[in-house]
Amino acid sequence: MGNAFQVRDRFAEGAQYIGGRLRPGTSGRFQDVVDPATGGTVLRYELAGTDDVDAAVAAAREAFPGWSGLTPGERSEALHRFAAVLDGRADELAYAESLQCGKPVKLSAGFDVPGTVDNASFFAGAARHLEGKSAGEYSGDHTSYVRREALGVIGSVAPWNYPLQMAAWKILPAVAAGNTIVLKPAEITPLTSLMFAQAATEAGIPDGVINIVSGAGNDAGEHLVGHPDVVMTSFTGSTAVGKRVAAIATSTVKRLHLELGGKAPFLVFDDADLEAAVHGAVAGSLINTGQDCTAATRAYVQRPLYDAFVSGVAALMESVRLGDPFDPSTDLGPLISFQQRDRVAGFVDRARAYATVVTGGEAPGGDLAGGAYYRPTLITDAAQDSEIVTSEIFGPVLVVLPFDTDDEGLRLANDTPYGLAASAWSTGLQRANRATREIRAGCVWINDHIPIISEMPHGGYGASGFGKDMSSYSMEEYTQVKHVMFDNTAVAAKGWHRTVFGDR
């Protein structure tokens, strides 16, 4: 890419961004950022320790009165400048995202970066639309109205699968509402979160409003979530870790937002457009090499279309091009790490004992052997209660099961503790409407799977967590509602006082 840069030079001062500048960590422990396409180290940095978290929270606390005291219009103007700076740095953001994650550049440049810029533009507008219930005399003797106020210092934790977009999802609604924030990105993918914060400073957002601590979850992450000066935490990651975050946050009576795992069903009725469903299944299951909590993972196909769907998906998966993430023709990059590739391979290898691997199910050799690659994998003949169907794999693996009646298909789609996303495929309006009503998930697509937009909320049911990212609904997470009530009578002895003292 044209705007490639030397990562070691860019972050020579350290991989912590506190009070508007880069600085080294103080934990005494070091972390490698590894290019998963080659296994090569692109940056070695000192992890954040608890002292760094304390410093970042202190910087955010100091910045809060000034930032929250700005008018909505002033915050909006700053965020519009921020969006423009991000847009101007699109190429280097895409480069860094592909480098640390192994994403094909056509995904990072065509999805991650534009989505982040759009998110910044959306929240620049949303900053001016924080509304409460209009004033009114609800008791008769008083005028009431509702204020929406910023909470304070937010402490958020983001995952490694979409580092740039997750930084935006956590930071933008928080600061648009007048809060300041400390974000802990995944320690293996800190680059674009740091660049995001640097862009905010360049746009004129005051020092301390946005801080980044690049540290380990069981050290910096837990200290941030439990910090007494942090009033709210937002976490995206696995359900298992989410439970730990919830335990820490609730012990300190913090507001909490959790966006956790998923096992999205892909429900194909017998009147579906078969070609569209096949294309949607391959795209929806392989997006970001399957490392997406909304990815299509369980395809339920009504019996008349089942065989044709399986053969169509297998053929299309076999045409997917694995390769160098920076080659514009590459369709699928590596998994985030060799550890994650081996985890995915373990699920597939165990499934061979009870299911059929139709295509894929192996790491490629040759020029790609040095990276964490895994071929697109299609599995059939698995039981509904088998591990490959019930567990979140987080890799390029799709399992296909048949069903007979609509009732059965909907029951199978809902047969999961998760509820983040789902899709249903039908040309029938009544079937599609029934699916949107009965599938228990935070997002249900009809005849598509994966697209997201800034104006619409993202969040789940059940083990997928609670609360919303994106959209104006996310502002509910980051604001406190205050009821203000004025007496209109100017009477000293009010009628209700007799319930406490005296007679009427």
CSV table of C-alpha atoms in Angstrom, one decimal, residues 6-235:
chain,number,residue,atom,x,y,z
A,6,GLN,CA,7.7,1.6,9.8
A,7,VAL,CA,5.7,0.5,12.9
A,8,ARG,CA,8.8,0.5,15.1
A,9,ASP,CA,9.6,4.1,14.3
A,10,ARG,CA,5.9,5.2,14.7
A,11,PHE,CA,5.7,3.7,18.2
A,12,ALA,CA,9.3,4.2,19.3
A,13,GLU,CA,8.1,6.2,22.3
A,14,GLY,CA,5.9,3.4,23.5
A,15,ALA,CA,2.4,1.9,23.0
A,16,GLN,CA,0.5,3.7,25.7
A,17,TYR,CA,-1.4,6.9,24.9
A,18,ILE,CA,-2.0,8.9,28.0
A,19,GLY,CA,-2.8,12.6,28.3
A,20,GLY,CA,-2.3,13.2,24.6
A,21,ARG,CA,1.1,11.5,24.1
A,22,LEU,CA,2.8,8.2,23.6
A,23,ARG,CA,4.7,6.7,26.5
A,24,PRO,CA,6.2,3.3,27.4
A,25,GLY,CA,4.5,0.9,29.7
A,26,THR,CA,5.8,0.3,33.2
A,27,SER,CA,4.9,-3.3,33.8
A,28,GLY,CA,8.4,-4.7,33.0
A,29,ARG,CA,6.8,-7.2,30.7
A,30,PHE,CA,6.9,-7.1,26.9
A,31,GLN,CA,4.5,-8.0,24.1
A,32,ASP,CA,5.2,-8.8,20.5
A,33,VAL,CA,2.8,-7.6,17.8
A,34,VAL,CA,3.0,-10.4,15.2
A,35,ASP,CA,2.0,-10.4,11.5
A,36,PRO,CA,-0.1,-13.6,11.4
A,37,ALA,CA,0.5,-13.9,7.6
A,38,THR,CA,4.2,-14.4,8.1
A,39,GLY,CA,4.8,-15.0,11.8
A,40,GLY,CA,7.2,-12.0,11.9
A,41,THR,CA,7.3,-9.5,14.7
A,42,VAL,CA,6.4,-6.0,13.7
A,43,LEU,CA,6.6,-4.3,17.1
A,44,ARG,CA,7.8,-5.2,20.6
A,45,TYR,CA,6.6,-3.0,23.4
A,46,GLU,CA,6.3,-2.8,27.1
A,47,LEU,CA,2.9,-3.7,28.4
A,48,ALA,CA,0.8,-1.4,30.6
A,49,GLY,CA,0.8,-2.1,34.3
A,50,THR,CA,-1.5,-0.9,37.0
A,51,ASP,CA,0.4,2.4,37.4
A,52,ASP,CA,-0.2,3.2,33.7
A,53,VAL,CA,-3.9,2.5,34.2
A,54,ASP,CA,-4.0,4.8,37.2
A,55,ALA,CA,-2.2,7.5,35.1
A,56,ALA,CA,-4.7,7.1,32.2
A,57,VAL,CA,-7.7,7.3,34.5
A,58,ALA,CA,-6.2,10.4,36.2
A,59,ALA,CA,-5.8,12.0,32.9
A,60,ALA,CA,-9.3,11.2,31.9
A,61,ARG,CA,-10.7,12.4,35.2
A,62,GLU,CA,-8.8,15.7,34.8
A,63,ALA,CA,-10.1,16.2,31.3
A,64,PHE,CA,-13.7,15.4,32.2
A,65,PRO,CA,-14.9,18.8,33.6
A,66,GLY,CA,-13.7,20.7,30.5
A,67,TRP,CA,-15.0,18.2,27.9
A,68,SER,CA,-18.3,17.6,29.5
A,69,GLY,CA,-18.8,21.3,30.0
A,70,LEU,CA,-18.6,22.0,26.3
A,71,THR,CA,-21.8,22.6,24.4
A,72,PRO,CA,-23.1,19.7,22.3
A,73,GLY,CA,-22.3,21.8,19.3
A,74,GLU,CA,-18.7,22.2,20.3
A,75,ARG,CA,-18.3,18.5,20.9
A,76,SER,CA,-20.0,17.9,17.6
A,77,GLU,CA,-17.6,20.2,15.8
A,78,ALA,CA,-14.6,18.4,17.3
A,79,LEU,CA,-15.9,15.0,16.2
A,80,HIS,CA,-16.5,16.3,12.7
A,81,ARG,CA,-12.8,17.3,12.6
A,82,PHE,CA,-11.9,13.9,14.0
A,83,ALA,CA,-13.8,12.2,11.2
A,84,ALA,CA,-12.0,14.3,8.6
A,85,VAL,CA,-8.6,13.4,10.1
A,86,LEU,CA,-9.4,9.7,10.1
A,87,ASP,CA,-10.5,9.9,6.5
A,88,GLY,CA,-7.3,11.5,5.6
A,89,ARG,CA,-5.4,8.7,7.2
A,90,ALA,CA,-7.5,5.9,5.7
A,91,ASP,CA,-4.6,4.2,3.8
A,92,GLU,CA,-2.3,4.0,6.8
A,93,LEU,CA,-5.1,2.8,9.1
A,94,ALA,CA,-5.9,0.1,6.6
A,95,TYR,CA,-2.3,-0.9,6.3
A,96,ALA,CA,-1.8,-1.1,10.1
A,97,GLU,CA,-5.1,-3.1,10.5
A,98,SER,CA,-4.1,-5.6,7.9
A,99,LEU,CA,-0.6,-5.9,9.3
A,100,GLN,CA,-1.6,-6.7,12.9
A,101,CYS,CA,-4.6,-8.8,12.1
A,102,GLY,CA,-3.9,-10.5,8.8
A,103,LYS,CA,-7.0,-9.0,7.2
A,104,PRO,CA,-7.1,-8.9,3.4
A,105,VAL,CA,-6.5,-5.2,2.5
A,106,LYS,CA,-9.7,-5.2,0.5
A,107,LEU,CA,-11.5,-5.9,3.8
A,108,SER,CA,-9.6,-3.4,6.0
A,109,ALA,CA,-9.7,-0.7,3.3
A,110,GLY,CA,-13.3,-1.4,2.1
A,111,PHE,CA,-15.0,-2.2,5.4
A,112,ASP,CA,-13.1,-1.5,8.6
A,113,VAL,CA,-11.8,2.0,7.8
A,114,PRO,CA,-14.8,3.4,5.9
A,115,GLY,CA,-17.1,2.0,8.7
A,116,THR,CA,-15.0,3.8,11.3
A,117,VAL,CA,-15.0,7.1,9.5
A,118,ASP,CA,-18.8,6.9,9.0
A,119,ASN,CA,-19.2,6.0,12.7
A,120,ALA,CA,-17.2,9.2,13.6
A,121,SER,CA,-19.4,11.3,11.4
A,122,PHE,CA,-22.6,9.7,12.8
A,123,PHE,CA,-21.6,10.4,16.4
A,124,ALA,CA,-20.5,14.0,15.5
A,125,GLY,CA,-24.2,14.5,14.6
A,126,ALA,CA,-25.6,12.5,17.5
A,127,ALA,CA,-23.7,14.7,20.0
A,128,ARG,CA,-26.2,17.4,19.3
A,129,HIS,CA,-29.3,15.2,19.9
A,130,LEU,CA,-29.1,14.2,23.5
A,131,GLU,CA,-32.7,14.7,24.5
A,132,GLY,CA,-34.9,14.0,27.6
A,133,LYS,CA,-38.6,14.1,28.2
A,134,SER,CA,-40.0,17.6,27.5
A,135,ALA,CA,-41.0,19.8,30.4
A,136,GLY,CA,-44.4,19.4,31.8
A,137,GLU,CA,-46.6,19.7,34.8
A,138,TYR,CA,-47.0,16.0,35.6
A,139,SER,CA,-48.1,16.4,39.2
A,140,GLY,CA,-50.1,19.6,38.7
A,141,ASP,CA,-48.1,21.6,41.2
A,142,HIS,CA,-44.6,21.1,39.7
A,143,THR,CA,-42.8,21.4,36.4
A,144,SER,CA,-40.6,18.4,35.6
A,145,TYR,CA,-38.0,17.9,33.0
A,146,VAL,CA,-35.2,15.4,32.3
A,147,ARG,CA,-31.5,16.1,31.9
A,148,ARG,CA,-29.1,13.8,30.2
A,149,GLU,CA,-25.7,14.1,31.8
A,150,ALA,CA,-22.3,12.5,31.1
A,151,LEU,CA,-21.3,9.8,33.5
A,152,GLY,CA,-17.6,10.5,34.0
A,153,VAL,CA,-14.6,8.3,33.2
A,154,ILE,CA,-15.4,5.3,31.1
A,155,GLY,CA,-13.1,2.2,31.2
A,156,SER,CA,-13.6,0.0,28.2
A,157,VAL,CA,-12.0,-3.2,26.9
A,158,ALA,CA,-12.0,-4.2,23.2
A,159,PRO,CA,-11.1,-7.4,21.3
A,160,TRP,CA,-8.6,-8.3,18.6
A,161,ASN,CA,-10.9,-9.2,15.7
A,162,TYR,CA,-11.8,-5.6,14.7
A,163,PRO,CA,-9.4,-3.4,16.6
A,164,LEU,CA,-10.1,-0.2,14.8
A,165,GLN,CA,-13.9,-0.5,14.6
A,166,MET,CA,-14.1,-1.7,18.2
A,167,ALA,CA,-12.1,1.4,19.3
A,168,ALA,CA,-14.6,3.5,17.5
A,169,TRP,CA,-17.6,1.7,18.9
A,170,LYS,CA,-16.3,2.1,22.4
A,171,ILE,CA,-14.9,5.6,22.2
A,172,LEU,CA,-17.2,7.6,20.0
A,173,PRO,CA,-20.6,7.3,21.8
A,174,ALA,CA,-18.8,7.8,25.1
A,175,VAL,CA,-17.1,11.1,24.2
A,176,ALA,CA,-20.0,12.3,22.1
A,177,ALA,CA,-22.1,12.2,25.3
A,178,GLY,CA,-19.4,14.2,27.2
A,179,ASN,CA,-17.5,11.4,28.9
A,180,THR,CA,-13.8,10.8,28.9
A,181,ILE,CA,-12.4,7.3,28.3
A,182,VAL,CA,-9.6,4.9,28.9
A,183,LEU,CA,-9.6,2.0,26.4
A,184,LYS,CA,-7.7,-1.2,26.7
A,185,PRO,CA,-7.3,-2.8,23.3
A,186,ALA,CA,-6.2,-6.4,22.9
A,187,GLU,CA,-2.5,-6.4,23.7
A,188,ILE,CA,-1.8,-8.3,20.4
A,189,THR,CA,-3.5,-5.7,18.2
A,190,PRO,CA,-2.9,-2.2,19.7
A,191,LEU,CA,-1.7,-0.3,16.6
A,192,THR,CA,-4.9,1.1,15.2
A,193,SER,CA,-6.4,2.0,18.6
A,194,LEU,CA,-3.3,4.1,19.2
A,195,MET,CA,-3.5,5.7,15.8
A,196,PHE,CA,-7.2,6.4,16.4
A,197,ALA,CA,-6.3,8.3,19.6
A,198,GLN,CA,-3.5,10.2,17.9
A,199,ALA,CA,-5.9,11.3,15.2
A,200,ALA,CA,-8.3,12.6,17.9
A,201,THR,CA,-5.5,14.8,19.3
A,202,GLU,CA,-4.6,16.0,15.8
A,203,ALA,CA,-8.3,17.0,15.4
A,204,GLY,CA,-8.1,19.1,18.5
A,205,ILE,CA,-9.8,16.9,21.0
A,206,PRO,CA,-8.3,17.9,24.3
A,207,ASP,CA,-5.6,15.8,25.9
A,208,GLY,CA,-6.9,13.2,28.3
A,209,VAL,CA,-10.3,12.8,26.7
A,210,ILE,CA,-9.2,9.6,24.9
A,211,ASN,CA,-6.5,7.4,26.5
A,212,ILE,CA,-5.2,4.0,25.4
A,213,VAL,CA,-3.6,1.4,27.7
A,214,SER,CA,-2.1,-1.5,25.9
A,215,GLY,CA,-1.8,-4.2,28.5
A,216,ALA,CA,-2.9,-7.7,29.5
A,217,GLY,CA,-6.4,-8.5,30.5
A,218,ASN,CA,-5.7,-10.1,33.8
A,219,ASP,CA,-3.5,-7.1,34.8
A,220,ALA,CA,-4.3,-3.8,33.2
A,221,GLY,CA,-7.8,-4.9,32.1
A,222,GLU,CA,-9.0,-6.0,35.5
A,223,HIS,CA,-7.5,-3.0,37.2
A,224,LEU,CA,-9.2,-0.7,34.7
A,225,VAL,CA,-12.6,-2.4,35.2
A,226,GLY,CA,-12.3,-2.3,39.0
A,227,HIS,CA,-10.8,1.2,39.2
A,228,PRO,CA,-12.8,3.3,41.8
A,229,ASP,CA,-12.7,6.4,39.5
A,230,VAL,CA,-14.2,4.5,36.5
A,231,VAL,CA,-17.9,4.8,36.5
A,232,MET,CA,-18.9,2.5,33.6
A,233,THR,CA,-17.3,-0.2,31.6
A,234,SER,CA,-18.1,-1.5,28.1
A,235,PHE,CA,-16.6,-4.9,27.2
